[in-house]
Amino acid sequence: YETFQIVNFLESVGAAFGACQNAYTSADETVFELTVPIDDMNVLEESLKIFSEFARGVRISDQDVDNERGAVLEEWRSGRDARGRAAQAYWEALFEGSLYADRSPIGTEDVIRNAPGGIFRNFYHKWYRPENMAVIVTGDFDDVGAVKEKIIRLFSPLTAAAHVQAPPKFIRPAFQGHENPRICCHVDHELSNTVVNATFQLEQRSIATPEDYFKQTIQECYKMCLDNRLYKLMRRPKPIFFSAGIGSEDLSRTSALLSVQMTCESSKAKDALESVLTEVSRARLFGFSAQELRIAKLNQIADMEQLYVERDQTYCTDARDELVQHFLRGDMVIGAGLEASLATACIEKVTLEDVFQYAQNVSVSKSCMIRLQEGRKKTNEDDLREAVNRVAEKERNGEIEENLETFFVPERLMADPQPLKEGSTAIASTRTHPISDVTEVVLKNGIKIALKSTNFLDDQVLMRVAARGGLSEISKEEYKDALFAGTVSRELGVFGYRPEVFSDAMAGKRVDVVPNIGTYKRSIVGETSPDHIDVLLQCTHLIFSNNVENQCNEQDLEVLREMQREAVKNAKRDPMKVFAEIQRALTYGNSYLSKPITLKTLAKMDAEKACRYFNECFVDPSHFTMVLVGAFDIGTILPLLEKYIGSIPRPLDSKEKLARVKPAPFDFPKKAVSKRVRLKMIENQGVASLTFPVMIENPDAILKQEALAKGEEFNGPTLNGSQVIVRNKFLTMISAAIIERRLLARLRFERGEIYSCAASTSFAYQDPNAANGESYRGDIMVVFACDPKSGEKLSKVALEEIEQLINDGPTEEDCQTAKEVELRSIQEHKEENSFWVSYVDAMYASQLLPVLNGDIDKMYENTEQIRADVLETLSPDVIRKHLAKTLAVKRRVNVVLIPQRPLFLRLIAPNMDDIKGFFEWPETFGEACGKLALLGCVAGAYCALTTSKAEKDKK
């Protein structure tokens, strides 16, 4: 296969290809992955042939290696940000004394840049041998025997390389325990928060028997019990840490870890560590309560019930991953149904004594690693060791007492609403839409409900409740309070209970409900099991009926303010966040809606006003449309809707539903903007972005002008105007996919200077239902990481490629590939509940719906016909004309991130880039002060020289 040929094949059949999508490499294995359609067995044949070539037929010429160096170097560089550096330091500390510490899978910069091709060829032939490999194919095959025959035919001929000696039997570094805790303090000025980890390293064991599975279940119970206890500590007044949680991870084939992680204020790392280790010791000394274990068990059983219900709907990728672990580690493979039954039996068998015995292994004296990550050095190794010793001393002195606290868990979220009178109903009207398979119900309180029953997943029901009108309706003065409405309300409890109480009440129930307030709409997003639809609806009822303002208390609010202050204060440390803020401001203008939060904004936030705004957003059910999609019976769900949603009271002063939203104040630049952003970085990173405004003309604008000329009011939209906008939105998204493919071919495979790139379409700031003749505005943004020295050069190459698309259009192959990817994507999405809940919600929110007399079927047919027409008529000329008409190249925004050299070097040895940078507008107050100081120094030096010369002349 020649360069880009495999990519061409995969995209031609609609399969995914991209960075980290088709392979991964760890310290112990390399796994190649392809996800391809199986409706054509020739596609499977070709995919297996590609894998057989990966196994033994890769050509690794010196030229191939040189061509890949740039791409791999960018992949390596992408892992050298603040988090990557912290992770590397942590990895080395965990595996101190082992080869794992020195063998990062990505390699070293020197090897990537300079190692000769022969090194890679020898490695490939030495380790890529049939006896080391497994081929795993999972899918909904009609003929498994035919698939097996293909595998045997293509992989049986593979043999090990004869000219390379077989590798010796490899013994992986064994797990090395240690008694004294290791401490790793990592200070990195680009880290934006303070994180402390207490990690307990364990020997890695495969899950090959029911006994192994039972041991893993005990570990899960321990984790959930401790996690719940830490969450309750976090929710107390004046907590020492902002958040804390526990997780487990497989580090290597010989080593695993259990890690408790906490985030805290930058000066409280020592106290946070002491607090968490005290709870670890308390669990080891006294175990957990029956109430804590019961909640942990209920949550695990709920997950297993879902696994069992959907046992015949396993994704092929999940089955593949299970088989991969069987090959690599020897984990048992028993299928989803048997695993759910085994897991349930294990969960029920776990006792308090089992969890107590497991807790004995979690100790600072048993292979413990304490890690601190912070942006500024506020805590040192001695401080952390003092916290460890202090906990040990408290344990020796008997100062750690048993946790005898019991906590309130409500049996029911809400009292049953007042029952309807006999023979009466809460339903005002019902309508069926057979083509889209949507049943529409309007309740007497005004809320409209759209129901779509599916059989994609037997244990999933998705909900979206939405109303037009959001933050764009708020004045600039009120915005600072409204912006925090969702955050403040969720912190206090939107369901009438404190979050920690509500969390326990949800134990064993697969229910998740989250309210949101966006730019143009308010929404409640939810997911549940069919068994718990009643709880989902109760939660929705409580959001409307609960007064969050009554739950305001200064202690909770002060914790929230401190968390926000810490986040805002440290955000400027991350160069990528600063770059994104600058890029956003240059593209959309300095609108108050898009400006980042500042400490000044935070200080002025009024929590009571924020809660009041939240209440106002979710008070009138007649403004909302509820969409439910998933595994439910409509006849069964209707009484529940009447009971819990029909009982939401409509306010006596109910206002008319908002017909049109207020547009968000944003505007693209009038001419091309090119900006080099210089930021201080510990390790040089380069990023380039090109953003092109998209302006879709609305045919309704002409009709609006004609109406105004006659002194008449224009009531849009029209069907034709909406169709033009929808068609052009489809074409814009397809154009972005073509641009991404072309840039990947040019910059990655031809030039070898990037690892990956993204071209995305956004209409985030545009009212999604512009209906009064306005142009529809959006943008296409291209972003890629690169060598800092190459950002401007590669931006020009990318611009040339896009201008060529505008002038000459794409190739037939580009169009055909984009069409296949889109068709495959739609085919897959139409079998997902998440697709349908968004689709139905968008149709009901559309202002075209009244034009079609509220007929969702007509709306659906209209949208699908436009999509089909776009794909059917897709051609190079169509894309060329679309880009030429809608893409505002002359108003593009090009932003390039460049590392700023230290001030000392810029003063004593300035280069041309430093000189250019001096005359550019400063990005930060500190930079402005620095430039003024430098000007002052230069001016002072000039005055001194001038004075000295004048005195000499006078003498």
Coordinates of N, CA, C and O in Angstrom, one line a residue, residues 832-926:
E832 N -29.1 4.9 17.2 CA -28.7 5.4 18.5 C -29.8 6.3 19.0 O -30.2 7.2 18.4
N833 N -30.1 6.1 20.3 CA -31.2 6.9 20.9 C -30.7 8.4 21.0 O -31.5 9.3 20.9
S834 N -29.4 8.6 21.2 CA -28.9 9.9 21.4 C -29.1 10.8 20.1 O -29.3 12.0 20.2
F835 N -29.0 10.1 19.0 CA -29.3 10.8 17.7 C -30.7 11.3 17.6 O -31.0 12.4 17.3
W836 N -31.6 10.4 18.0 CA -33.0 10.7 17.8 C -33.5 11.7 18.8 O -34.4 12.5 18.5
V837 N -33.0 11.7 20.0 CA -33.5 12.7 21.0 C -33.1 14.1 20.6 O -33.8 15.0 20.8
S838 N -31.9 14.2 20.0 CA -31.4 15.5 19.5 C -32.2 15.9 18.3 O -32.6 17.1 18.1
Y839 N -32.5 15.0 17.4 CA -33.1 15.2 16.1 C -34.6 15.7 16.4 O -35.0 16.7 15.9
V840 N -35.3 14.9 17.2 CA -36.7 15.3 17.5 C -36.8 16.6 18.3 O -37.6 17.5 18.0
D841 N -35.8 16.8 19.2 CA -35.8 18.1 19.9 C -35.6 19.3 18.9 O -36.3 20.3 19.0
A842 N -34.7 19.1 18.0 CA -34.4 20.2 17.0 C -35.6 20.4 16.1 O -35.9 21.6 15.8
M843 N -36.4 19.4 15.7 CA -37.5 19.6 14.9 C -38.6 20.4 15.6 O -39.2 21.3 15.1
Y844 N -38.8 20.1 16.9 CA -39.8 20.8 17.7 C -39.4 22.2 18.0 O -40.3 23.1 18.2
A845 N -38.1 22.5 18.1 CA -37.6 23.8 18.4 C -37.6 24.7 17.1 O -37.6 25.9 17.2
S846 N -37.7 24.1 15.9 CA -37.6 24.9 14.7 C -38.8 25.8 14.5 O -39.9 25.4 14.8
Q847 N -38.5 27.0 14.1 CA -39.6 28.0 13.8 C -40.3 27.7 12.5 O -41.2 28.4 12.1
L848 N -39.8 26.7 11.7 CA -40.5 26.3 10.5 C -41.7 25.4 10.9 O -42.6 25.3 10.0
L849 N -41.7 24.8 12.1 CA -42.8 23.9 12.4 C -44.2 24.5 12.3 O -45.1 23.9 11.8
P850 N -44.4 25.8 12.8 CA -45.7 26.4 12.6 C -46.1 26.6 11.1 O -47.3 26.5 10.8
V851 N -45.1 26.8 10.3 CA -45.4 27.0 8.8 C -45.9 25.6 8.3 O -46.7 25.6 7.3
L852 N -45.4 24.5 8.8 CA -45.9 23.2 8.4 C -47.1 22.7 9.2 O -47.3 21.5 9.3
N853 N -47.7 23.6 9.9 CA -48.9 23.3 10.7 C -48.6 22.3 11.9 O -49.4 21.4 12.2
G854 N -47.3 22.4 12.4 CA -47.0 21.5 13.5 C -46.8 20.1 13.1 O -46.8 19.2 14.0
D855 N -46.7 19.8 11.8 CA -46.6 18.4 11.3 C -45.1 17.9 11.4 O -44.3 18.3 10.5
I856 N -44.8 17.2 12.4 CA -43.4 16.7 12.5 C -43.0 15.8 11.3 O -41.9 15.8 10.9
D857 N -43.9 15.0 10.8 CA -43.6 14.1 9.7 C -43.2 15.0 8.5 O -42.2 14.6 7.8
K858 N -43.9 16.1 8.2 CA -43.5 16.9 7.1 C -42.1 17.6 7.4 O -41.3 17.7 6.5
M859 N -41.9 17.9 8.6 CA -40.6 18.5 9.0 C -39.5 17.4 8.8 O -38.4 17.7 8.3
Y860 N -39.7 16.2 9.2 CA -38.8 15.1 9.1 C -38.5 14.8 7.6 O -37.4 14.7 7.2
E861 N -39.6 14.7 6.8 CA -39.4 14.4 5.4 C -38.7 15.5 4.7 O -37.8 15.3 3.8
N862 N -38.9 16.8 5.1 CA -38.3 17.9 4.5 C -36.8 17.9 4.7 O -35.9 18.0 3.8
T863 N -36.4 17.6 6.0 CA -35.0 17.5 6.4 C -34.3 16.3 5.7 O -33.1 16.5 5.1
E864 N -34.9 15.2 5.7 CA -34.3 14.0 5.1 C -34.1 14.2 3.6 O -33.2 13.7 3.0
Q865 N -35.1 14.8 3.0 CA -35.1 15.0 1.5 C -33.9 16.0 1.1 O -33.2 15.7 0.2
I866 N -33.7 17.0 2.0 CA -32.6 17.9 1.7 C -31.3 17.2 1.9 O -30.4 17.3 1.0
R867 N -31.2 16.4 2.9 CA -29.9 15.6 3.1 C -29.7 14.7 1.9 O -28.6 14.6 1.4
A868 N -30.7 14.0 1.5 CA -30.6 13.0 0.4 C -30.2 13.8 -0.9 O -29.3 13.3 -1.7
D869 N -30.8 14.9 -1.2 CA -30.5 15.7 -2.4 C -29.0 16.2 -2.3 O -28.4 16.2 -3.4
V870 N -28.6 16.7 -1.1 CA -27.2 17.2 -1.0 C -26.2 16.0 -1.4 O -25.3 16.2 -2.1
L871 N -26.5 14.8 -0.8 CA -25.5 13.7 -1.1 C -25.7 13.2 -2.5 O -24.7 12.8 -3.1
E872 N -26.9 13.2 -3.0 CA -27.1 12.7 -4.4 C -26.4 13.7 -5.4 O -25.8 13.2 -6.4
T873 N -26.5 15.0 -5.2 CA -25.9 15.9 -6.2 C -24.5 16.4 -5.8 O -24.0 17.3 -6.5
L874 N -23.9 15.8 -4.8 CA -22.6 16.2 -4.3 C -21.6 16.1 -5.5 O -21.4 15.0 -6.0
S875 N -20.8 17.1 -5.8 CA -19.9 17.1 -6.8 C -18.8 18.1 -6.6 O -19.0 19.1 -5.7
P876 N -17.7 18.1 -7.2 CA -16.6 19.1 -7.0 C -17.1 20.5 -7.3 O -16.8 21.4 -6.6
D877 N -18.0 20.6 -8.3 CA -18.5 22.0 -8.7 C -19.4 22.5 -7.6 O -19.4 23.7 -7.3
V878 N -20.2 21.6 -7.0 CA -21.2 22.1 -6.0 C -20.4 22.6 -4.8 O -20.7 23.6 -4.2
I879 N -19.4 21.8 -4.4 CA -18.5 22.3 -3.2 C -17.8 23.6 -3.5 O -17.7 24.5 -2.7
R880 N -17.3 23.6 -4.8 CA -16.5 24.9 -5.2 C -17.4 26.1 -5.1 O -17.1 27.1 -4.5
K881 N -18.6 26.0 -5.6 CA -19.5 27.1 -5.6 C -20.0 27.5 -4.2 O -20.1 28.6 -3.9
H882 N -20.2 26.4 -3.4 CA -20.7 26.7 -2.0 C -19.6 27.4 -1.3 O -19.9 28.4 -0.6
L883 N -18.3 26.9 -1.3 CA -17.2 27.6 -0.6 C -17.0 29.0 -1.1 O -16.8 29.9 -0.3
A884 N -17.1 29.2 -2.4 CA -16.9 30.5 -3.0 C -18.0 31.5 -2.5 O -17.7 32.7 -2.3
K885 N -19.2 31.0 -2.3 CA -20.3 31.9 -1.9 C -20.4 32.1 -0.4 O -20.7 33.2 0.0
T886 N -20.0 31.1 0.4 CA -20.3 31.3 1.8 C -19.0 31.5 2.7 O -19.1 32.0 3.8
L887 N -17.9 31.0 2.2 CA -16.6 31.1 3.0 C -16.0 32.4 2.8 O -15.5 32.8 1.7
A888 N -15.9 33.2 3.9 CA -15.4 34.6 3.8 C -13.9 34.6 4.1 O -13.4 34.9 5.2
V889 N -13.1 34.2 3.1 CA -11.7 34.0 3.2 C -11.0 35.3 3.6 O -10.0 35.4 4.3
K890 N -11.5 36.4 3.0 CA -10.9 37.7 3.3 C -11.2 38.3 4.7 O -10.7 39.3 5.1
R891 N -12.0 37.5 5.5 CA -12.3 37.9 6.8 C -11.8 36.8 7.8 O -12.2 36.7 8.9
R892 N -10.8 36.0 7.3 CA -10.3 34.9 8.1 C -9.5 35.4 9.3 O -9.0 36.6 9.3
V893 N -9.4 34.6 10.3 CA -8.6 34.8 11.5 C -7.5 33.8 11.6 O -7.8 32.6 11.8
N894 N -6.3 34.2 11.5 CA -5.1 33.2 11.6 C -4.4 33.5 12.9 O -3.8 34.6 13.0
V895 N -4.4 32.6 13.8 CA -3.7 32.8 15.1 C -2.6 31.7 15.2 O -2.9 30.5 15.0
V896 N -1.4 32.1 15.5 CA -0.3 31.1 15.7 C 0.3 31.3 17.0 O 0.7 32.4 17.4
L897 N 0.5 30.2 17.7 CA 1.1 30.2 19.0 C 2.6 30.1 18.9 O 3.1 29.1 18.2
I898 N 3.4 31.0 19.5 CA 4.8 31.0 19.4 C 5.4 31.1 20.8 O 5.0 32.0 21.6
P899 N 6.4 30.3 21.2 CA 7.0 30.4 22.5 C 7.7 31.8 22.6 O 8.4 32.2 21.7
Q900 N 7.6 32.4 23.8 CA 8.3 33.6 24.0 C 9.6 33.3 24.7 O 9.6 32.6 25.8
R901 N 10.7 33.8 24.2 CA 12.0 33.6 24.8 C 12.1 34.4 26.1 O 11.4 35.4 26.3
P902 N 12.9 33.9 27.0 CA 13.1 34.7 28.3 C 13.6 36.1 28.1 O 14.3 36.4 27.1
L903 N 13.1 37.0 28.9 CA 13.4 38.4 28.8 C 14.9 38.7 28.7 O 15.4 39.5 27.9
F904 N 15.7 38.0 29.5 CA 17.1 38.2 29.5 C 17.7 37.9 28.1 O 18.5 38.7 27.6
L905 N 17.3 36.8 27.5 CA 17.8 36.5 26.2 C 17.4 37.5 25.1 O 18.1 37.9 24.2
R906 N 16.1 38.0 25.3 CA 15.6 39.0 24.3 C 16.3 40.3 24.4 O 16.4 41.0 23.5
L907 N 16.9 40.6 25.6 CA 17.6 41.9 25.8 C 19.0 41.8 25.3 O 19.5 42.7 24.6
I908 N 19.7 40.7 25.6 CA 21.1 40.6 25.3 C 21.4 40.0 23.9 O 22.4 40.3 23.3
A909 N 20.5 39.2 23.4 CA 20.7 38.6 22.1 C 19.4 38.5 21.4 O 18.9 37.4 21.1
P910 N 18.8 39.6 21.0 CA 17.5 39.6 20.3 C 17.6 39.0 18.9 O 18.6 39.3 18.2
N911 N 16.6 38.2 18.5 CA 16.6 37.8 17.1 C 15.5 38.6 16.4 O 14.8 39.4 17.0
M912 N 15.3 38.3 15.1 CA 14.3 39.0 14.3 C 12.9 38.8 14.9 O 12.0 39.7 14.9
D913 N 12.6 37.6 15.4 CA 11.3 37.4 15.9 C 11.0 38.2 17.2 O 9.9 38.7 17.4
D914 N 12.1 38.4 18.0 CA 11.9 39.2 19.2 C 11.6 40.6 18.8 O 10.8 41.3 19.5
I915 N 12.3 41.1 17.8 CA 12.1 42.5 17.4 C 10.7 42.7 16.8 O 10.0 43.7 17.2
K916 N 10.2 41.8 16.0 CA 8.9 41.8 15.5 C 7.9 41.8 16.7 O 6.9 42.6 16.7
G917 N 8.1 40.9 17.6 CA 7.2 40.8 18.8 C 7.1 42.0 19.6 O 6.1 42.3 20.2
F918 N 8.2 42.8 19.7 CA 8.2 44.0 20.5 C 7.2 45.0 20.0 O 6.5 45.7 20.8
F919 N 7.0 45.1 18.7 CA 6.2 46.1 18.1 C 4.7 45.6 17.9 O 3.9 46.3 17.4
E920 N 4.4 44.4 18.4 CA 3.0 43.9 18.4 C 2.3 44.3 19.6 O 2.9 44.5 20.7
W921 N 1.0 44.4 19.6 CA 0.2 44.8 20.7 C 0.3 43.7 21.8 O 0.2 42.6 21.6
P922 N 0.6 44.2 23.1 CA 0.7 43.2 24.2 C -0.6 42.4 24.5 O -1.7 43.0 24.4
E923 N -0.4 41.2 24.9 CA -1.6 40.3 25.2 C -2.0 40.4 26.6 O -3.2 40.3 26.9
T924 N -1.1 40.7 27.5 CA -1.4 40.7 28.9 C -0.9 42.0 29.5 O 0.0 42.7 29.0
F925 N -1.4 42.3 30.7 CA -0.9 43.5 31.5 C 0.5 43.4 31.8 O 1.3 44.4 31.7
G926 N 1.0 42.2 32.2 CA 2.4 42.0 32.5 C 3.3 42.3 31.3 O 4.4 42.9 31.5

